[in-house]
PDB file of C-alpha atoms in Angstrom:
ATOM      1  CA  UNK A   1     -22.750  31.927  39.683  1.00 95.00           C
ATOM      2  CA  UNK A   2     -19.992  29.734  37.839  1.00 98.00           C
ATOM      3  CA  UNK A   3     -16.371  30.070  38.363  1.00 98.00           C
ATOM      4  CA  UNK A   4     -14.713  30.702  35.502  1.00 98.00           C
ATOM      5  CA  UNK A   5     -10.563  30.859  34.096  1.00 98.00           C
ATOM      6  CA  UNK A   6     -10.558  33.434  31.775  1.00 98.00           C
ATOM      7  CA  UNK A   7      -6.976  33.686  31.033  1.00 98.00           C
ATOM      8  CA  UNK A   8      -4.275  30.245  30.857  1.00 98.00           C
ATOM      9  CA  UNK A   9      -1.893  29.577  28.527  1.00 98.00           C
ATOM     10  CA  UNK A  10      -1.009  25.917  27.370  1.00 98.00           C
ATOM     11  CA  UNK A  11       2.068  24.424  25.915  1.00 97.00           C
ATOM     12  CA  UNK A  12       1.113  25.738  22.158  1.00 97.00           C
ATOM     13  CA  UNK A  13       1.851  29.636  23.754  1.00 96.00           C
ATOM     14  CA  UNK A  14       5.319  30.386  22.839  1.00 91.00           C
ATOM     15  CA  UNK A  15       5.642  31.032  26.655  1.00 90.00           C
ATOM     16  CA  UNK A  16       3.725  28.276  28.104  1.00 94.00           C
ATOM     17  CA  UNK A  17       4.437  24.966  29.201  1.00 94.00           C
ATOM     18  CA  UNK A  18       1.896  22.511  29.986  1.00 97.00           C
ATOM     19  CA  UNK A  19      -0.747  20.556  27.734  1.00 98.00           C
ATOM     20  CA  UNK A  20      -4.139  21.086  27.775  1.00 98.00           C
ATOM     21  CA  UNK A  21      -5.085  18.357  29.828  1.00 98.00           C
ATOM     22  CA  UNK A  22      -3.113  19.648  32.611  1.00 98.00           C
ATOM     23  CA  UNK A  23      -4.747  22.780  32.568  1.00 98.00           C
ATOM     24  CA  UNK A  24      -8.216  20.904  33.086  1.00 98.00           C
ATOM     25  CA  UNK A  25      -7.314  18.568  35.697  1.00 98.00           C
ATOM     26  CA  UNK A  26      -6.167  21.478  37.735  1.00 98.00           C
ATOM     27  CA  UNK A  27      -9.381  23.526  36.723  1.00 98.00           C
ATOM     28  CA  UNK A  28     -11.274  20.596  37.629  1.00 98.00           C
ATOM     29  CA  UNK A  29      -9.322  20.180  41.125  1.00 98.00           C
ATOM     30  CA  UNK A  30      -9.606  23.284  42.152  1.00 97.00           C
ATOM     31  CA  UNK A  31     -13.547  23.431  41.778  1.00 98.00           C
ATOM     32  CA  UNK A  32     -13.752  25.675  38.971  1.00 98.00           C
ATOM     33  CA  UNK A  33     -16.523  25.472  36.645  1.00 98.00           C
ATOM     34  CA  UNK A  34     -15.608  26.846  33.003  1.00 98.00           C
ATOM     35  CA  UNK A  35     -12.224  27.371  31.562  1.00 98.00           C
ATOM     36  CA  UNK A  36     -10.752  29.148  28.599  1.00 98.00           C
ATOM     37  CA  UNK A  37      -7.201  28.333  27.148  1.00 98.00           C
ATOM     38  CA  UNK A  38      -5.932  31.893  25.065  1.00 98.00           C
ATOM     39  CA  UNK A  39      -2.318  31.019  23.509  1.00 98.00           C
ATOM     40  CA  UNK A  40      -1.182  33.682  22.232  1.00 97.00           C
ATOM     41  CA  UNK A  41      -2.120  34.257  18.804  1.00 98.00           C
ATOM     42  CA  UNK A  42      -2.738  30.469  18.724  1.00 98.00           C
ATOM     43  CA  UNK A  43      -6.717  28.455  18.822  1.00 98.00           C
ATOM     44  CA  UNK A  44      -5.842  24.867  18.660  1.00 98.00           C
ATOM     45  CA  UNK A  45      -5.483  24.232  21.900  1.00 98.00           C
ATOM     46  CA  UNK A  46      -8.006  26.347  23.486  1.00 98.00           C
ATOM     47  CA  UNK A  47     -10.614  24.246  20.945  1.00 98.00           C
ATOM     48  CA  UNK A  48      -9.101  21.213  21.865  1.00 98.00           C
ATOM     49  CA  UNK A  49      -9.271  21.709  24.961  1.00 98.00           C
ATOM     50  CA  UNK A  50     -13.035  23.090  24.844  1.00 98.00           C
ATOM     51  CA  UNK A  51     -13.607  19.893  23.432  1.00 98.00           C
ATOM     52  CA  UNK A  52     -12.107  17.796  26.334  1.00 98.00           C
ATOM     53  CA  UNK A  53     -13.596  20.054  28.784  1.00 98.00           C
ATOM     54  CA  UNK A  54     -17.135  18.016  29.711  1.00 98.00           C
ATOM     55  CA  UNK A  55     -14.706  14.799  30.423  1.00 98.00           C
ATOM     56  CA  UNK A  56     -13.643  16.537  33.157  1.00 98.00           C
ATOM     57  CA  UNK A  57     -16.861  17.959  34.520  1.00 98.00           C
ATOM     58  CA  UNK A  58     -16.175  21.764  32.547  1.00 98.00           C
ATOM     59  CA  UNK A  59     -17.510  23.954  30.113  1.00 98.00           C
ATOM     60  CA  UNK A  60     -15.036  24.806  27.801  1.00 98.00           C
ATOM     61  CA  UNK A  61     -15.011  28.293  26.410  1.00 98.00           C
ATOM     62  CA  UNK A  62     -12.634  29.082  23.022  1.00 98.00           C
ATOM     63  CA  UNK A  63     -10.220  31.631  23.330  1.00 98.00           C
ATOM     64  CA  UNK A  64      -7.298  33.596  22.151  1.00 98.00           C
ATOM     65  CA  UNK A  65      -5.126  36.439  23.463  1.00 98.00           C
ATOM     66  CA  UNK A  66      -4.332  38.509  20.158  1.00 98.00           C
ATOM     67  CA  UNK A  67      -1.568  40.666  19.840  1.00 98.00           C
ATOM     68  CA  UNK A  68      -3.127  43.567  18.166  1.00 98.00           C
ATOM     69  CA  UNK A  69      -0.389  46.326  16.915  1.00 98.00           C
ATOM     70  CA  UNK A  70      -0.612  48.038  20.573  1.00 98.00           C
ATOM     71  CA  UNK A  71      -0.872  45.065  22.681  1.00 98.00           C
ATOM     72  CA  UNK A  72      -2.967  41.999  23.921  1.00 98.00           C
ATOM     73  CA  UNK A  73      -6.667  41.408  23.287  1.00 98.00           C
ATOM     74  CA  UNK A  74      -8.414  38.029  24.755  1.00 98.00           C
ATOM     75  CA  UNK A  75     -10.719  37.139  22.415  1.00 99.00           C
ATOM     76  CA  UNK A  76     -13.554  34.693  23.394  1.00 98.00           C
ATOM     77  CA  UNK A  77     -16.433  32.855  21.412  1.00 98.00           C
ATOM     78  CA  UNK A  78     -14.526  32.832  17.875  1.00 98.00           C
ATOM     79  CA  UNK A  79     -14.089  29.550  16.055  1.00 97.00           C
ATOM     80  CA  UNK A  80     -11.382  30.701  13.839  1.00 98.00           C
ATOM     81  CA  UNK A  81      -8.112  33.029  14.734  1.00 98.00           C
ATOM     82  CA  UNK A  82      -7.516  36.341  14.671  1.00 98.00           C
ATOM     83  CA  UNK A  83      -4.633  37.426  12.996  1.00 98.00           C
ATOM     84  CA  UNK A  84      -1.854  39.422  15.050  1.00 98.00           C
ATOM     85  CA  UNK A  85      -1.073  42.683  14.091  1.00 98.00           C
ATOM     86  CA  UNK A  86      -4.012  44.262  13.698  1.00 98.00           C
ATOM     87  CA  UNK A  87      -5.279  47.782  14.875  1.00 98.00           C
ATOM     88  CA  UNK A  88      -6.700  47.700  18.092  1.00 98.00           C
ATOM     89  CA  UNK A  89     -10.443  48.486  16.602  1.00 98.00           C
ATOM     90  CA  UNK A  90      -9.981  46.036  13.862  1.00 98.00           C
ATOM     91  CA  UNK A  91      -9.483  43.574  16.321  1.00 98.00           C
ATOM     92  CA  UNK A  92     -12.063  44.104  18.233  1.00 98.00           C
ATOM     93  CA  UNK A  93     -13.981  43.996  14.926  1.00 98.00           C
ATOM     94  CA  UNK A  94     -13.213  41.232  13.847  1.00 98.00           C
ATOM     95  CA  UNK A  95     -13.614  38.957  16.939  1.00 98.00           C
ATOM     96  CA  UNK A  96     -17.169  40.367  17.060  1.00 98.00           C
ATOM     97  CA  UNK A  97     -17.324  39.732  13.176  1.00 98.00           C
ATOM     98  CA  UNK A  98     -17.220  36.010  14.709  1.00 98.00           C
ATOM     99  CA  UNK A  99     -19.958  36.817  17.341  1.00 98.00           C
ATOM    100  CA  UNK A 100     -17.231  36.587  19.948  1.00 98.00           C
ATOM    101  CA  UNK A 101     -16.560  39.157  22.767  1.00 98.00           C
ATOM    102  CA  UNK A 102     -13.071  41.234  23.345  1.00 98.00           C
ATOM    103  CA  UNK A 103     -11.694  41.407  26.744  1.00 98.00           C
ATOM    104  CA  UNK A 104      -8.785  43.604  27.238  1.00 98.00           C
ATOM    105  CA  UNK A 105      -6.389  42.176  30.002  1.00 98.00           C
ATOM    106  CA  UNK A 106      -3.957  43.919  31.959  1.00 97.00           C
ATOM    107  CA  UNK A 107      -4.471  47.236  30.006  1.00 98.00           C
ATOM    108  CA  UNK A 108      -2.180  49.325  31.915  1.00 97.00           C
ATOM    109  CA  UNK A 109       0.700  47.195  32.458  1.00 93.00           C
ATOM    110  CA  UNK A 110       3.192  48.520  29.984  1.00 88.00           C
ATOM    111  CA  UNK A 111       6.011  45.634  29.998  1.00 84.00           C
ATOM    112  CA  UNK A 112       3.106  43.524  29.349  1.00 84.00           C
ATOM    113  CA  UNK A 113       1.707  44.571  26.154  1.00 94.00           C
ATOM    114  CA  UNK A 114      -1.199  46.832  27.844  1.00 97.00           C
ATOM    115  CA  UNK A 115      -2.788  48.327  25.611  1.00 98.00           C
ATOM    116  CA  UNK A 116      -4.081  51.553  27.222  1.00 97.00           C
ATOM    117  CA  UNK A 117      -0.466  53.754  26.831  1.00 96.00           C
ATOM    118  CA  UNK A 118      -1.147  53.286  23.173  1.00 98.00           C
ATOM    119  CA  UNK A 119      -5.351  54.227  22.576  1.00 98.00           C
ATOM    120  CA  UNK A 120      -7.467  56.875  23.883  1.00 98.00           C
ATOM    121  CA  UNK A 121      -9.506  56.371  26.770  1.00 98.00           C
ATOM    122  CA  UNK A 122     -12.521  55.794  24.415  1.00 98.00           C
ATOM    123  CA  UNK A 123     -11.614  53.215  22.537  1.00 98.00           C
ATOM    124  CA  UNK A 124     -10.369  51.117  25.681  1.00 98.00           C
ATOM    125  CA  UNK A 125     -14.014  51.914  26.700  1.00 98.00           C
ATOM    126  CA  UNK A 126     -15.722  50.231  23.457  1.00 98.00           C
ATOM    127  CA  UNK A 127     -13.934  46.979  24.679  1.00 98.00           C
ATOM    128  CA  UNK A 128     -17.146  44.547  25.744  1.00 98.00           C
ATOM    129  CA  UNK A 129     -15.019  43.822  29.517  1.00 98.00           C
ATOM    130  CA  UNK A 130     -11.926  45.152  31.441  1.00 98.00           C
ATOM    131  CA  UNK A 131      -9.334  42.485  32.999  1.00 98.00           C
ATOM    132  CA  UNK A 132      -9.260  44.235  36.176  1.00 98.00           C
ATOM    133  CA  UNK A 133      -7.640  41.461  38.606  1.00 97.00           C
ATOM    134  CA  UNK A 134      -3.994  39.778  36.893  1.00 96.00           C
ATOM    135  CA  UNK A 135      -2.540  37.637  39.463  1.00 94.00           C
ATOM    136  CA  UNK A 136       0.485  38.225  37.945  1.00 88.00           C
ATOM    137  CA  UNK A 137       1.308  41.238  39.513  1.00 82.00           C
ATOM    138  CA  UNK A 138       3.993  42.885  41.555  1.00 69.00           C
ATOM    139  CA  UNK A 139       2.777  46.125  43.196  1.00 76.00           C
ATOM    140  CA  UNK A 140      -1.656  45.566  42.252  1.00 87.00           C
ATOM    141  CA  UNK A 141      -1.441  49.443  40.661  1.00 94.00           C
ATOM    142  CA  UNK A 142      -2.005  48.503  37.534  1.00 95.00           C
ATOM    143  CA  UNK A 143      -4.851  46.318  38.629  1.00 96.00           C
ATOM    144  CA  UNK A 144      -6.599  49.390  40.273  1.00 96.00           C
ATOM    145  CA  UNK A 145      -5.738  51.668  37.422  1.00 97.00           C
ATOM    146  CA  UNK A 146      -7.729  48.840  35.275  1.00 98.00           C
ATOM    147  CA  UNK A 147     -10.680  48.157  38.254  1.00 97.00           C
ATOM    148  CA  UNK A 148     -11.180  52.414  38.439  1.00 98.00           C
ATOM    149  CA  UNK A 149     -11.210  53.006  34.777  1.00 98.00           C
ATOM    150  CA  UNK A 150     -13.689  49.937  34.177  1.00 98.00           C
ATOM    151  CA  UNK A 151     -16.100  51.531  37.080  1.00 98.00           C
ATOM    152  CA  UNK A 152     -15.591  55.094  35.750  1.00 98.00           C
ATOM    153  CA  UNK A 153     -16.696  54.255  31.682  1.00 98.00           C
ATOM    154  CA  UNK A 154     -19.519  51.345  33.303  1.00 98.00           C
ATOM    155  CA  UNK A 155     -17.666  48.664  32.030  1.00 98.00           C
ATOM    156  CA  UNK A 156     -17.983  45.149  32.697  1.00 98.00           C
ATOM    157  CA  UNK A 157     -14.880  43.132  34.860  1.00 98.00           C
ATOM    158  CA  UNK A 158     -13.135  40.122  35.041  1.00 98.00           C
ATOM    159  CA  UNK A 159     -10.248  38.318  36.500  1.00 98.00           C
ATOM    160  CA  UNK A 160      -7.701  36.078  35.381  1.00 97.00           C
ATOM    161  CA  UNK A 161      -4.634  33.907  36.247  1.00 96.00           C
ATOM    162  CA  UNK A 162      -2.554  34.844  33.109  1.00 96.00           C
ATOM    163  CA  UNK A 163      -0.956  30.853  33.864  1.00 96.00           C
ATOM    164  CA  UNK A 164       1.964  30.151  31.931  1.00 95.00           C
ATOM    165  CA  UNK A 165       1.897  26.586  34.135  1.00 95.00           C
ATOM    166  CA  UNK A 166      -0.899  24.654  35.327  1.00 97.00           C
ATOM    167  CA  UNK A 167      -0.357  25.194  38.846  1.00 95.00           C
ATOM    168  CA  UNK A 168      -1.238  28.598  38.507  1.00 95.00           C
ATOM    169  CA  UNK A 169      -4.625  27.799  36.932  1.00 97.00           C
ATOM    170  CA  UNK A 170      -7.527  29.390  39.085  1.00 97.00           C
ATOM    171  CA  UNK A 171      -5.288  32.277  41.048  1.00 95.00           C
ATOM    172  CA  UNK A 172      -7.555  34.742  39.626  1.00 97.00           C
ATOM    173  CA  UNK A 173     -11.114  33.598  38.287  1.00 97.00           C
ATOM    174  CA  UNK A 174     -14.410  35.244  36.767  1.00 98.00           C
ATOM    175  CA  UNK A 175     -17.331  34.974  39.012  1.00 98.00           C
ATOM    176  CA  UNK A 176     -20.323  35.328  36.178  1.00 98.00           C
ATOM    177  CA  UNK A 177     -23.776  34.986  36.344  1.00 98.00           C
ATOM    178  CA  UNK A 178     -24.663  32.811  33.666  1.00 98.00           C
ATOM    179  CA  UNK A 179     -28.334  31.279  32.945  1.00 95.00           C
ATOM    180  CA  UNK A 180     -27.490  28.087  31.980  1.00 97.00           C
ATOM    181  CA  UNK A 181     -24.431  26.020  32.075  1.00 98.00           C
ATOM    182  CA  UNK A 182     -22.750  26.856  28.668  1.00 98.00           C
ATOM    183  CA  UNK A 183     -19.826  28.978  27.232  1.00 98.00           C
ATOM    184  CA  UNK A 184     -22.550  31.131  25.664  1.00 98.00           C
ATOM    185  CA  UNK A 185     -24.377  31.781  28.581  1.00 98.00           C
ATOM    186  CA  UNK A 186     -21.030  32.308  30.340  1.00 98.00           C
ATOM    187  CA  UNK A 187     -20.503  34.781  27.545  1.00 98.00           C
ATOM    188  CA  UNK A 188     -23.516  36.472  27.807  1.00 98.00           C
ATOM    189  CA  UNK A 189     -23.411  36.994  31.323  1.00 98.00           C
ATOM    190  CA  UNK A 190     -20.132  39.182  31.129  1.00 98.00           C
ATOM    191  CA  UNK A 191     -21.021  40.949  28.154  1.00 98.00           C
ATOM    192  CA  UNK A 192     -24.031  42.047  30.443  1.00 98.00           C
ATOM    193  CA  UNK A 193     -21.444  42.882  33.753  1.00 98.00           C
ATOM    194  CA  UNK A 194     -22.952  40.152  35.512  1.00 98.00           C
ATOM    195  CA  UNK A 195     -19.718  39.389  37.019  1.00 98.00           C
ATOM    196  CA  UNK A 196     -17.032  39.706  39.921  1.00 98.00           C
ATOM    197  CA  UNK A 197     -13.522  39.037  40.336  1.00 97.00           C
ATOM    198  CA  UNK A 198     -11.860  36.521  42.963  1.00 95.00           C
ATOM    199  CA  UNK A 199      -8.508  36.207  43.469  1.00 88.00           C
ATOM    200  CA  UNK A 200      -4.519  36.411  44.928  1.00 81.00           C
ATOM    201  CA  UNK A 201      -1.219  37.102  43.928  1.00 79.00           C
ATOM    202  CA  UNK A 202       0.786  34.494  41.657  1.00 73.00           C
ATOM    203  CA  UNK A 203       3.879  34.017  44.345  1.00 68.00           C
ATOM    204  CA  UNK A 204       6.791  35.863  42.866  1.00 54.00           C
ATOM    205  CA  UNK A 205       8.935  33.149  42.917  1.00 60.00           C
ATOM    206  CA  UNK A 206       6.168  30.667  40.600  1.00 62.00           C
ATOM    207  CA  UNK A 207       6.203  34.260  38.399  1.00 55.00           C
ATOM    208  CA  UNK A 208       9.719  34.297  37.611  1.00 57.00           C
ATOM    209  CA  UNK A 209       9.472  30.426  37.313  1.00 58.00           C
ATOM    210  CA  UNK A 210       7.181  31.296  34.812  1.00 54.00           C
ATOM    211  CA  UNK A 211       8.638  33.895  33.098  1.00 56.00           C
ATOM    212  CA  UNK A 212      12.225  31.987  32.956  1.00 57.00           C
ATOM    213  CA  UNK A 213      10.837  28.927  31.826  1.00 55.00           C
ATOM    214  CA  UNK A 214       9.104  31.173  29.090  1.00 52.00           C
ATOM    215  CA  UNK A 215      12.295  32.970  27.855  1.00 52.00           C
ATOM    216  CA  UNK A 216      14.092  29.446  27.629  1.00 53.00           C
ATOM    217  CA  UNK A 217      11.219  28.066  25.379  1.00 49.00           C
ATOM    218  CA  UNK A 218      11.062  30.935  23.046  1.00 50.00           C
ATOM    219  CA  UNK A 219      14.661  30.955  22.739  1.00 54.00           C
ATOM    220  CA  UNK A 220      15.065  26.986  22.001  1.00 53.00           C
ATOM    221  CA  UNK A 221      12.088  27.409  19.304  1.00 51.00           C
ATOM    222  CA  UNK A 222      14.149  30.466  17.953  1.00 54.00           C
ATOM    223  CA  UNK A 223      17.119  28.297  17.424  1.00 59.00           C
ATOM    224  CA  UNK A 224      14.704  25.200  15.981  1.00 60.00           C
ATOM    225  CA  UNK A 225      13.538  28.217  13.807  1.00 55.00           C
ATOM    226  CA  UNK A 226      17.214  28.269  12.096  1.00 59.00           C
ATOM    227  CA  UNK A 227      17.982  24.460  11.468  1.00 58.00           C
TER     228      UNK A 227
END
């Protein structure tokens, strides 16, 4: 089994803060074994930083979170973006048009751009994995909303530490049964639910933190925006 970071965001996120080799020293210190950057609508870093990854001991897996036109997709195992805006079932298409898998994370948290208040229960379903553990989380319901609906349509589950910071990395990782050492096998073993979710709550205070120090940056790049 390899322990795996599913869901980080580096400096290149409009809401993150830290550089990508932040976000594998702390993967590295904390003993996890794969990690995957997803910016928001952004690659560069995540393939940077899958690049960098074997320096510090880690298989590096490429990754995006997408924001389709009714909320966030993690894509995984593309080599080129996916452009926002899409319909939810193009996006999905088109990350598989790259052989890549589509993870939906925190479907049912609304003020997060969850996607499930906006498609029908089906095409949640065709998703190839449910984020069913966010450690950024306030009450867990919408974690067990996402954990019963994934065991109810047979889908596969994973976790992830939605870090805006890289202290955060590794609150919430991806247990996955993976044959070999590799992002594909990594991959492959959640496409095939060989997985299980570890983790704990991102301490409110380091969430606000987080969420502060990501409505000051998108506010200072709105005003670079204008010079």
């Amino acid at each position: 089994m390899l322990s795996v970071e599913l869901h980080a965001h580096s400096a290149l996120s409009y809401d993150g803060r830290d550089p990508v080799d932040l976000l594998l020293e702390q993967a590295a210190g904390v003993g996890l074994d794969a990690l995957a950057v997803t910016d928001h609508d952004e690659i560069d870093a995540s393939i940077e930083a899958a690049e960098k990854a074997p320096d510090y001991g880690l298989v590096g897996i490429v990754g995006m979170e997408v924001t389709s036109a009714v909320g966030h997709v993690l894509a995984f195992g593309i080599e080129e973006g996916i452009e926002s805006g899409l319909p939810f079932d193009e996006t999905l298409d088109r990350i598989r048009d790259q052989g890549g898998i589509a993870v939906v994370p925190h479907p049912f948290q609304k003020s997060r751009h969850g996607v499930a208040a906006h498609v029908s229960d089906e095409q949640l379903a065709s998703a190839d994995a449910v984020e069913v553990y966010n450690s950024r989380l306030f009450t867990g319901r919408s974690n067990r909303q996402a954990e019963k609906f994934a065991v109810r349509n047979g889908l596969p589950m994973t976790a992830g530490s939605d870090a805006h910071i890289s202290e955060m990395v590794g609150q919430a990782v991806t247990e996955v049964g993976a044959d070999e050492r590799s992002a594909a096998a990594i991959l492959d073993g959640i496409a095939a639910g060989r997985t299980s979710v570890v983790g704990k709550r991102t301490p409110w205070r380091v969430s606000l933190k987080q969420f502060g120090g990501g409505a000051k940056r998108r506010a200072l790049r709105a005003l670079d925006s204008l010079r």
